[in-house]
Amino acid sequence: MTYRIVALPGDGIGPEIMEGTLSVLKRLSEKYQFEYSLSVHDFGGVAIDNYGTPFPESTQLACNDADAILLGAVGGPKWTDPDNRPEHGLLKLRKSLQLFANIRPIKVVKGTSHLSPLKESIVDDADFIIVRELTGGIYFGEPSYVEKTHALDSLTYTKDEITRIAHVAFKLAQSRRKILTSVDKENVLASSKLWRSVINEVSQDYPEVTVNHLLVDACSMHLITNPKQFDVIVTENLFGDILSDEASVIPGSLGLSPSASFSENGPRLYEPIHGSAPDIQGKDLANPFAMLRSLSMCLKESFDESKASHELDHLIDHLIQEGITTKDLGGTYHTSQIFEYILKSI
């Protein structure tokens, strides 16, 4: 079987970490004897430059036909048109592929808790997943408009949308420590009242999973004061966007955290959660670990290449524990040197 992979390098540091990651993919495929086809396409700001839109039709057609998509970061100060930003391409990509479930693992690797901005005693052994609903809520609600004296955004959810993401989260919790925390703003928002009701209804199908409910402001506090209490967190689009970025710094850097976005039947998308960091573009300073972790998730979740995924994760853990890291993690190594270490060690 040949896996069909589409790579979207994106903007800023995206292309340089994508290039190195694809070289690691090639080396792993040679060792573990799996075959793949690869096509590379413009997406984000570079696509605006070349096609006038962040998500050109040629890129969309390639993504529709893929088994998995690897995405670098997009955006930057160069693209300021409010009606044609690189980020608009992300929303269109998620919507067109119905990527409704965003999975963000947060894990403090043994021996690396000193990298966290929080006390080591707080973050030691923290290991949880945030499941974010990705195609509903206020980002996609209609009507939405801005005028000189007022603006309107619409926050809407349907029972089917909440049920769908709830099953994803419950199944993950079932495979882990069997604790699910649902996050909402039920004391204020009508959509959150529906959210909580549906979560409780779906929970009847998973009697072995313990369900907790937290208001989003309380959850944001608990993430900082006691992150080890969490196993799987499930929440709506806006809350998930904010909480997952907050949680991403717990291991020590945005450059450590991968993510995956799942549809029901189509291709899956894998990307680091950090931005395009145009200030360090081309300086060989970018942290590649989040992109490499995203590749690891792709190998495991989309292709069932668990041995290759496990080796890559093990190598990343080893480099971090040995201090072979980029500047953001206190190291002195360049991006290219990290990739060299990985390639030599496979």
mmCIF file of C-alpha atoms in Angstrom:
data_model
loop_
_atom_site.group_PDB
_atom_site.id
_atom_site.type_symbol
_atom_site.label_atom_id
_atom_site.label_comp_id
_atom_site.label_asym_id
_atom_site.label_seq_id
_atom_site.Cartn_x
_atom_site.Cartn_y
_atom_site.Cartn_z
ATOM 1 C CA MET A 1 0.000 0.000 0.000
ATOM 2 C CA THR A 2 1.236 3.476 -0.879
ATOM 3 C CA TYR A 3 0.265 6.273 1.523
ATOM 4 C CA ARG A 4 -0.731 9.510 -0.208
ATOM 5 C CA ILE A 5 0.731 12.490 1.646
ATOM 6 C CA VAL A 6 0.262 16.187 0.860
ATOM 7 C CA ALA A 7 2.737 18.639 2.398
ATOM 8 C CA LEU A 8 1.792 22.294 2.855
ATOM 9 C CA PRO A 9 4.997 24.023 4.045
ATOM 10 C CA GLY A 10 3.274 27.361 4.670
ATOM 11 C CA ASP A 11 5.059 30.565 5.636
ATOM 12 C CA GLY A 12 7.863 31.838 7.865
ATOM 13 C CA ILE A 13 9.709 28.926 9.467
ATOM 14 C CA GLY A 14 7.222 26.461 7.973
ATOM 15 C CA PRO A 15 9.232 25.535 4.849
ATOM 16 C CA GLU A 16 12.515 24.924 6.672
ATOM 17 C CA ILE A 17 11.027 22.637 9.318
ATOM 18 C CA MET A 18 8.895 20.886 6.698
ATOM 19 C CA GLU A 19 11.955 20.154 4.549
ATOM 20 C CA GLY A 20 13.771 18.534 7.452
ATOM 21 C CA THR A 21 10.683 16.619 8.553
ATOM 22 C CA LEU A 22 10.195 15.170 5.084
ATOM 23 C CA SER A 23 13.807 13.975 5.112
ATOM 24 C CA VAL A 24 13.056 12.165 8.389
ATOM 25 C CA LEU A 25 9.931 10.643 6.821
ATOM 26 C CA LYS A 26 12.042 9.345 3.939
ATOM 27 C CA ARG A 27 14.588 7.762 6.291
ATOM 28 C CA LEU A 28 11.871 6.115 8.394
ATOM 29 C CA SER A 29 10.142 4.739 5.292
ATOM 30 C CA GLU A 30 13.412 3.140 4.203
ATOM 31 C CA LYS A 31 13.971 1.519 7.606
ATOM 32 C CA TYR A 32 10.402 0.324 8.165
ATOM 33 C CA GLN A 33 9.724 -0.457 4.515
ATOM 34 C CA PHE A 34 6.535 1.469 3.856
ATOM 35 C CA GLU A 35 5.827 3.349 0.664
ATOM 36 C CA TYR A 36 4.322 6.787 0.193
ATOM 37 C CA SER A 37 3.726 9.325 -2.540
ATOM 38 C CA LEU A 38 4.311 12.985 -1.755
ATOM 39 C CA SER A 39 3.100 16.206 -3.319
ATOM 40 C CA VAL A 40 3.943 19.704 -2.059
ATOM 41 C CA HIS A 41 1.575 22.643 -2.505
ATOM 42 C CA ASP A 42 1.290 26.328 -1.652
ATOM 43 C CA PHE A 43 -0.950 27.283 1.234
ATOM 44 C CA GLY A 44 -1.338 30.418 3.345
ATOM 45 C CA GLY A 45 0.560 33.618 2.616
ATOM 46 C CA VAL A 46 2.734 32.098 -0.092
ATOM 47 C CA ALA A 47 -0.427 30.984 -1.888
ATOM 48 C CA ILE A 48 -1.804 34.538 -1.684
ATOM 49 C CA ASP A 49 1.408 35.732 -3.354
ATOM 50 C CA ASN A 50 1.265 33.098 -6.096
ATOM 51 C CA TYR A 51 -2.472 32.568 -6.600
ATOM 52 C CA GLY A 52 -4.250 35.489 -4.931
ATOM 53 C CA THR A 53 -5.910 33.208 -2.355
ATOM 54 C CA PRO A 54 -4.595 31.316 0.702
ATOM 55 C CA PHE A 55 -6.259 28.044 -0.363
ATOM 56 C CA PRO A 56 -6.064 27.701 -4.160
ATOM 57 C CA GLU A 57 -8.121 25.133 -6.020
ATOM 58 C CA SER A 58 -5.074 23.048 -6.950
ATOM 59 C CA THR A 59 -4.170 22.703 -3.270
ATOM 60 C CA GLN A 60 -7.731 21.839 -2.356
ATOM 61 C CA LEU A 61 -7.928 19.105 -4.994
ATOM 62 C CA ALA A 62 -4.669 17.580 -3.749
ATOM 63 C CA CYS A 63 -5.889 17.635 -0.141
ATOM 64 C CA ASN A 64 -9.187 16.011 -1.109
ATOM 65 C CA ASP A 65 -7.270 13.091 -2.624
ATOM 66 C CA ALA A 66 -4.780 12.627 0.223
ATOM 67 C CA ASP A 67 -4.630 10.075 3.014
ATOM 68 C CA ALA A 68 -2.887 12.595 5.288
ATOM 69 C CA ILE A 69 -1.808 16.228 5.198
ATOM 70 C CA LEU A 70 1.286 17.692 6.852
ATOM 71 C CA LEU A 71 0.927 21.429 7.438
ATOM 72 C CA GLY A 72 3.535 23.981 8.478
ATOM 73 C CA ALA A 73 2.691 27.291 10.129
ATOM 74 C CA VAL A 74 1.055 30.078 8.105
ATOM 75 C CA GLY A 75 0.745 33.835 8.331
ATOM 76 C CA GLY A 76 2.938 36.825 9.007
ATOM 77 C CA PRO A 77 2.992 40.642 8.971
ATOM 78 C CA LYS A 78 3.316 40.722 5.178
ATOM 79 C CA TRP A 79 -0.336 39.741 4.658
ATOM 80 C CA THR A 80 -2.650 42.309 6.232
ATOM 81 C CA ASP A 81 -5.727 42.359 3.986
ATOM 82 C CA PRO A 82 -8.588 41.670 6.445
ATOM 83 C CA ASP A 83 -10.570 39.964 3.676
ATOM 84 C CA ASN A 84 -7.738 37.754 2.421
ATOM 85 C CA ARG A 85 -5.491 36.606 5.236
ATOM 86 C CA PRO A 86 -3.483 33.353 5.385
ATOM 87 C CA GLU A 87 -5.556 32.288 8.394
ATOM 88 C CA HIS A 88 -8.683 32.325 6.224
ATOM 89 C CA GLY A 89 -7.140 29.407 4.370
ATOM 90 C CA LEU A 90 -7.080 27.398 7.610
ATOM 91 C CA LEU A 91 -10.787 27.935 8.177
ATOM 92 C CA LYS A 92 -11.577 26.982 4.580
ATOM 93 C CA LEU A 93 -9.366 23.901 4.792
ATOM 94 C CA ARG A 94 -11.045 22.708 7.985
ATOM 95 C CA LYS A 95 -14.490 23.339 6.607
ATOM 96 C CA SER A 96 -13.895 21.794 3.167
ATOM 97 C CA LEU A 97 -12.443 18.591 4.652
ATOM 98 C CA GLN A 98 -14.869 18.595 7.604
ATOM 99 C CA LEU A 99 -11.994 18.430 10.076
ATOM 100 C CA PHE A 100 -14.270 18.637 13.085
ATOM 101 C CA ALA A 101 -12.007 17.185 15.821
ATOM 102 C CA ASN A 102 -8.727 18.776 16.843
ATOM 103 C CA ILE A 103 -6.514 16.615 19.064
ATOM 104 C CA ARG A 104 -3.721 18.304 21.029
ATOM 105 C CA PRO A 105 -1.620 16.125 23.348
ATOM 106 C CA ILE A 106 0.181 17.909 26.187
ATOM 107 C CA LYS A 107 2.905 15.849 27.835
ATOM 108 C CA VAL A 108 5.840 16.701 30.072
ATOM 109 C CA VAL A 109 8.569 14.227 29.157
ATOM 110 C CA LYS A 110 10.337 12.634 32.116
ATOM 111 C CA GLY A 111 13.371 14.684 33.104
ATOM 112 C CA THR A 112 12.222 17.843 31.304
ATOM 113 C CA SER A 113 9.929 19.489 33.853
ATOM 114 C CA HIS A 114 12.623 22.114 34.506
ATOM 115 C CA LEU A 115 11.866 23.540 31.061
ATOM 116 C CA SER A 116 8.343 24.528 32.081
ATOM 117 C CA PRO A 117 7.594 28.077 33.234
ATOM 118 C CA LEU A 118 5.645 26.452 36.099
ATOM 119 C CA LYS A 119 7.153 24.791 39.160
ATOM 120 C CA GLU A 120 8.515 21.312 38.502
ATOM 121 C CA SER A 121 6.336 19.852 41.263
ATOM 122 C CA ILE A 122 3.244 21.145 39.446
ATOM 123 C CA VAL A 123 4.052 19.791 35.990
ATOM 124 C CA ASP A 124 5.941 16.555 36.722
ATOM 125 C CA ASP A 125 4.232 13.727 34.796
ATOM 126 C CA ALA A 126 1.484 15.960 33.368
ATOM 127 C CA ASP A 127 -0.039 14.086 30.431
ATOM 128 C CA PHE A 128 -3.399 15.021 28.930
ATOM 129 C CA ILE A 129 -5.175 15.651 25.644
ATOM 130 C CA ILE A 130 -7.360 18.586 24.639
ATOM 131 C CA VAL A 131 -10.127 17.698 22.175
ATOM 132 C CA ARG A 132 -11.422 20.829 20.466
ATOM 133 C CA GLU A 133 -14.512 21.005 18.264
ATOM 134 C CA LEU A 134 -13.189 22.650 15.116
ATOM 135 C CA THR A 135 -15.908 23.408 12.572
ATOM 136 C CA GLY A 136 -18.704 24.955 14.638
ATOM 137 C CA GLY A 137 -19.140 27.738 17.144
ATOM 138 C CA ILE A 138 -18.392 31.419 16.864
ATOM 139 C CA TYR A 139 -15.699 31.101 14.180
ATOM 140 C CA PHE A 140 -18.250 29.829 11.676
ATOM 141 C CA GLY A 141 -21.522 31.277 13.003
ATOM 142 C CA GLU A 142 -23.754 33.435 10.800
ATOM 143 C CA PRO A 143 -24.551 36.270 10.679
ATOM 144 C CA SER A 144 -21.177 37.865 11.333
ATOM 145 C CA TYR A 145 -20.270 41.430 10.435
ATOM 146 C CA VAL A 146 -18.455 44.565 11.576
ATOM 147 C CA GLU A 147 -19.593 48.139 11.028
ATOM 148 C CA LYS A 148 -18.286 51.492 12.233
ATOM 149 C CA THR A 149 -20.278 51.564 15.459
ATOM 150 C CA HIS A 150 -21.048 47.925 16.186
ATOM 151 C CA ALA A 151 -20.189 44.335 15.299
ATOM 152 C CA LEU A 152 -21.835 40.934 15.540
ATOM 153 C CA ASP A 153 -20.537 37.373 15.844
ATOM 154 C CA SER A 154 -22.912 34.434 16.150
ATOM 155 C CA LEU A 155 -22.190 31.470 18.434
ATOM 156 C CA THR A 156 -24.234 28.480 17.354
ATOM 157 C CA TYR A 157 -24.012 24.744 17.969
ATOM 158 C CA THR A 158 -26.266 21.847 17.063
ATOM 159 C CA LYS A 159 -26.813 18.691 19.068
ATOM 160 C CA ASP A 160 -25.305 16.610 16.253
ATOM 161 C CA GLU A 161 -22.096 18.666 16.267
ATOM 162 C CA ILE A 162 -21.673 18.280 20.008
ATOM 163 C CA THR A 163 -22.535 14.571 19.948
ATOM 164 C CA ARG A 164 -19.940 13.924 17.257
ATOM 165 C CA ILE A 165 -17.063 15.539 19.142
ATOM 166 C CA ALA A 166 -18.220 14.012 22.434
ATOM 167 C CA HIS A 167 -17.807 10.481 21.079
ATOM 168 C CA VAL A 168 -14.255 11.274 19.944
ATOM 169 C CA ALA A 169 -13.362 12.535 23.416
ATOM 170 C CA PHE A 170 -15.040 9.683 25.296
ATOM 171 C CA LYS A 171 -13.280 7.071 23.155
ATOM 172 C CA LEU A 172 -9.930 8.721 23.856
ATOM 173 C CA ALA A 173 -10.652 8.817 27.584
ATOM 174 C CA GLN A 174 -11.717 5.184 27.448
ATOM 175 C CA SER A 175 -8.277 4.267 26.064
ATOM 176 C CA ARG A 176 -6.428 6.295 28.716
ATOM 177 C CA ARG A 177 -7.182 6.958 32.416
ATOM 178 C CA LYS A 178 -10.952 7.135 31.881
ATOM 179 C CA ILE A 179 -11.414 10.736 33.075
ATOM 180 C CA LEU A 180 -13.183 13.251 30.857
ATOM 181 C CA THR A 181 -13.418 16.957 31.682
ATOM 182 C CA SER A 182 -15.965 18.913 29.653
ATOM 183 C CA VAL A 183 -15.400 22.677 29.552
ATOM 184 C CA ASP A 184 -18.144 25.220 28.893
ATOM 185 C CA LYS A 185 -19.648 28.496 30.153
ATOM 186 C CA GLU A 186 -22.963 26.968 31.169
ATOM 187 C CA ASN A 187 -23.747 29.662 33.729
ATOM 188 C CA VAL A 188 -23.983 32.311 30.972
ATOM 189 C CA LEU A 189 -24.222 30.910 27.436
ATOM 190 C CA ALA A 190 -27.213 29.116 25.925
ATOM 191 C CA SER A 191 -24.899 27.131 23.634
ATOM 192 C CA SER A 192 -23.038 25.877 26.708
ATOM 193 C CA LYS A 193 -26.267 24.736 28.338
ATOM 194 C CA LEU A 194 -26.882 22.564 25.272
ATOM 195 C CA TRP A 195 -23.228 21.461 25.299
ATOM 196 C CA ARG A 196 -23.396 20.230 28.898
ATOM 197 C CA SER A 197 -26.715 18.485 28.352
ATOM 198 C CA VAL A 198 -25.420 16.580 25.312
ATOM 199 C CA ILE A 199 -22.161 15.589 27.060
ATOM 200 C CA ASN A 200 -24.202 14.109 29.915
ATOM 201 C CA GLU A 201 -26.410 12.254 27.445
ATOM 202 C CA VAL A 202 -23.478 10.760 25.519
ATOM 203 C CA SER A 203 -21.804 9.782 28.794
ATOM 204 C CA GLN A 204 -24.451 7.087 29.221
ATOM 205 C CA ASP A 205 -22.697 5.149 26.453
ATOM 206 C CA TYR A 206 -19.405 5.210 28.400
ATOM 207 C CA PRO A 207 -20.264 4.231 31.993
ATOM 208 C CA GLU A 208 -16.617 3.459 32.826
ATOM 209 C CA VAL A 209 -15.535 7.057 32.079
ATOM 210 C CA THR A 210 -15.803 9.587 34.903
ATOM 211 C CA VAL A 211 -17.178 12.928 33.676
ATOM 212 C CA ASN A 212 -16.359 16.286 35.239
ATOM 213 C CA HIS A 213 -17.697 19.687 34.161
ATOM 214 C CA LEU A 214 -15.668 22.896 34.474
ATOM 215 C CA LEU A 215 -16.454 26.451 33.499
ATOM 216 C CA VAL A 216 -13.850 27.770 31.078
ATOM 217 C CA ASP A 217 -12.478 30.397 33.466
ATOM 218 C CA ALA A 218 -12.037 27.778 36.197
ATOM 219 C CA CYS A 219 -10.380 25.411 33.741
ATOM 220 C CA SER A 220 -7.876 28.059 32.700
ATOM 221 C CA MET A 221 -6.892 28.410 36.364
ATOM 222 C CA HIS A 222 -6.680 24.638 36.974
ATOM 223 C CA LEU A 223 -4.410 24.200 33.943
ATOM 224 C CA ILE A 224 -1.842 26.359 35.706
ATOM 225 C CA THR A 225 -2.343 25.230 39.299
ATOM 226 C CA ASN A 226 -2.907 21.485 38.814
ATOM 227 C CA PRO A 227 -2.504 20.241 35.224
ATOM 228 C CA LYS A 228 -1.891 16.676 36.392
ATOM 229 C CA GLN A 229 -5.563 16.272 37.287
ATOM 230 C CA PHE A 230 -6.542 16.191 33.604
ATOM 231 C CA ASP A 231 -6.732 13.193 31.290
ATOM 232 C CA VAL A 232 -8.949 14.263 28.366
ATOM 233 C CA ILE A 233 -10.488 17.733 28.056
ATOM 234 C CA VAL A 234 -13.265 18.339 25.529
ATOM 235 C CA THR A 235 -14.563 21.783 24.643
ATOM 236 C CA GLU A 236 -15.987 23.984 21.912
ATOM 237 C CA ASN A 237 -14.071 25.861 19.231
ATOM 238 C CA LEU A 238 -13.227 29.225 20.812
ATOM 239 C CA PHE A 239 -12.545 27.860 24.300
ATOM 240 C CA GLY A 240 -10.425 25.067 22.825
ATOM 241 C CA ASP A 241 -8.373 27.526 20.802
ATOM 242 C CA ILE A 242 -7.503 29.545 23.897
ATOM 243 C CA LEU A 243 -7.053 26.699 26.392
ATOM 244 C CA SER A 244 -4.877 24.587 24.097
ATOM 245 C CA ASP A 245 -2.502 27.498 23.514
ATOM 246 C CA GLU A 246 -2.348 28.124 27.251
ATOM 247 C CA ALA A 247 -1.657 24.453 27.915
ATOM 248 C CA SER A 248 0.962 24.234 25.186
ATOM 249 C CA VAL A 249 3.524 26.150 27.230
ATOM 250 C CA ILE A 250 3.291 23.714 30.158
ATOM 251 C CA PRO A 251 6.004 21.419 28.679
ATOM 252 C CA GLY A 252 8.255 24.463 28.166
ATOM 253 C CA SER A 253 7.743 25.755 24.646
ATOM 254 C CA LEU A 254 5.184 26.147 21.875
ATOM 255 C CA GLY A 255 7.768 24.360 19.758
ATOM 256 C CA LEU A 256 7.075 21.025 21.465
ATOM 257 C CA SER A 257 3.381 20.477 20.840
ATOM 258 C CA PRO A 258 1.844 18.743 17.807
ATOM 259 C CA SER A 259 -1.795 18.502 16.826
ATOM 260 C CA ALA A 260 -4.046 16.432 14.615
ATOM 261 C CA SER A 261 -7.408 17.285 13.053
ATOM 262 C CA PHE A 262 -9.758 14.430 12.135
ATOM 263 C CA SER A 263 -12.736 14.160 9.821
ATOM 264 C CA GLU A 264 -15.209 11.300 9.937
ATOM 265 C CA ASN A 265 -14.102 9.652 6.707
ATOM 266 C CA GLY A 266 -11.610 11.874 4.870
ATOM 267 C CA PRO A 267 -7.919 12.735 5.238
ATOM 268 C CA ARG A 268 -6.431 13.814 8.546
ATOM 269 C CA LEU A 269 -4.357 16.943 9.056
ATOM 270 C CA TYR A 270 -1.211 17.104 11.212
ATOM 271 C CA GLU A 271 0.484 20.350 12.218
ATOM 272 C CA PRO A 272 2.554 22.000 14.955
ATOM 273 C CA ILE A 273 0.642 24.501 17.046
ATOM 274 C CA HIS A 274 3.305 27.228 16.947
ATOM 275 C CA GLY A 275 3.154 30.200 14.615
ATOM 276 C CA SER A 276 5.217 31.051 11.561
ATOM 277 C CA ALA A 277 7.796 33.050 13.599
ATOM 278 C CA PRO A 278 8.889 35.355 10.745
ATOM 279 C CA ASP A 279 11.446 37.006 13.053
ATOM 280 C CA ILE A 280 13.614 33.869 12.935
ATOM 281 C CA GLN A 281 12.776 32.755 9.401
ATOM 282 C CA GLY A 282 15.865 31.504 7.576
ATOM 283 C CA LYS A 283 18.115 31.824 10.642
ATOM 284 C CA ASP A 284 18.284 28.084 11.394
ATOM 285 C CA LEU A 285 16.864 28.705 14.884
ATOM 286 C CA ALA A 286 13.376 27.170 14.653
ATOM 287 C CA ASN A 287 12.422 24.367 17.025
ATOM 288 C CA PRO A 288 11.465 21.388 14.799
ATOM 289 C CA PHE A 289 10.165 19.072 17.531
ATOM 290 C CA ALA A 290 6.470 19.973 17.195
ATOM 291 C CA MET A 291 6.533 19.316 13.443
ATOM 292 C CA LEU A 292 8.369 16.039 14.043
ATOM 293 C CA ARG A 293 5.830 15.067 16.720
ATOM 294 C CA SER A 294 3.099 15.846 14.199
ATOM 295 C CA LEU A 295 4.762 13.453 11.748
ATOM 296 C CA SER A 296 4.848 10.843 14.508
ATOM 297 C CA MET A 297 1.104 11.274 15.095
ATOM 298 C CA CYS A 298 0.533 10.923 11.344
ATOM 299 C CA LEU A 299 2.513 7.692 11.154
ATOM 300 C CA LYS A 300 0.600 6.197 14.064
ATOM 301 C CA GLU A 301 -2.945 7.494 13.507
ATOM 302 C CA SER A 302 -3.257 7.541 9.713
ATOM 303 C CA PHE A 303 -0.899 4.753 8.644
ATOM 304 C CA ASP A 304 -0.669 2.425 11.652
ATOM 305 C CA GLU A 305 3.139 2.597 11.463
ATOM 306 C CA SER A 306 3.466 2.428 15.245
ATOM 307 C CA LYS A 307 7.073 1.229 15.313
ATOM 308 C CA ALA A 308 8.273 4.166 13.223
ATOM 309 C CA SER A 309 6.194 6.556 15.326
ATOM 310 C CA HIS A 310 7.563 5.134 18.575
ATOM 311 C CA GLU A 311 11.180 5.407 17.426
ATOM 312 C CA LEU A 312 10.742 9.022 16.359
ATOM 313 C CA ASP A 313 9.106 9.973 19.671
ATOM 314 C CA HIS A 314 11.857 8.155 21.578
ATOM 315 C CA LEU A 315 14.579 10.028 19.677
ATOM 316 C CA ILE A 316 12.912 13.381 20.335
ATOM 317 C CA ASP A 317 12.568 12.588 24.054
ATOM 318 C CA HIS A 318 16.240 11.586 24.180
ATOM 319 C CA LEU A 319 17.441 14.799 22.519
ATOM 320 C CA ILE A 320 15.398 16.961 24.878
ATOM 321 C CA GLN A 321 16.602 15.055 27.945
ATOM 322 C CA GLU A 322 20.214 15.398 26.761
ATOM 323 C CA GLY A 323 19.842 19.131 26.161
ATOM 324 C CA ILE A 324 20.315 18.816 22.407
ATOM 325 C CA THR A 325 17.737 21.504 21.722
ATOM 326 C CA THR A 326 17.227 24.854 20.067
ATOM 327 C CA LYS A 327 17.521 28.186 21.861
ATOM 328 C CA ASP A 328 13.880 28.348 22.997
ATOM 329 C CA LEU A 329 14.514 25.294 25.195
ATOM 330 C CA GLY A 330 17.809 26.616 26.555
ATOM 331 C CA GLY A 331 19.974 24.763 24.040
ATOM 332 C CA THR A 332 22.623 25.965 21.615
ATOM 333 C CA TYR A 333 21.803 23.777 18.616
ATOM 334 C CA HIS A 334 20.518 24.893 15.234
ATOM 335 C CA THR A 335 17.481 23.479 13.445
ATOM 336 C CA SER A 336 19.645 21.719 10.875
ATOM 337 C CA GLN A 337 21.741 20.087 13.606
ATOM 338 C CA ILE A 338 18.625 18.664 15.281
ATOM 339 C CA PHE A 339 17.574 17.076 11.994
ATOM 340 C CA GLU A 340 21.107 15.714 11.511
ATOM 341 C CA TYR A 341 20.988 14.043 14.934
ATOM 342 C CA ILE A 342 17.602 12.492 14.154
ATOM 343 C CA LEU A 343 18.664 11.215 10.740
ATOM 344 C CA LYS A 344 21.915 9.713 12.044
ATOM 345 C CA SER A 345 20.116 7.993 14.918
ATOM 346 C CA ILE A 346 17.341 6.273 12.964
#
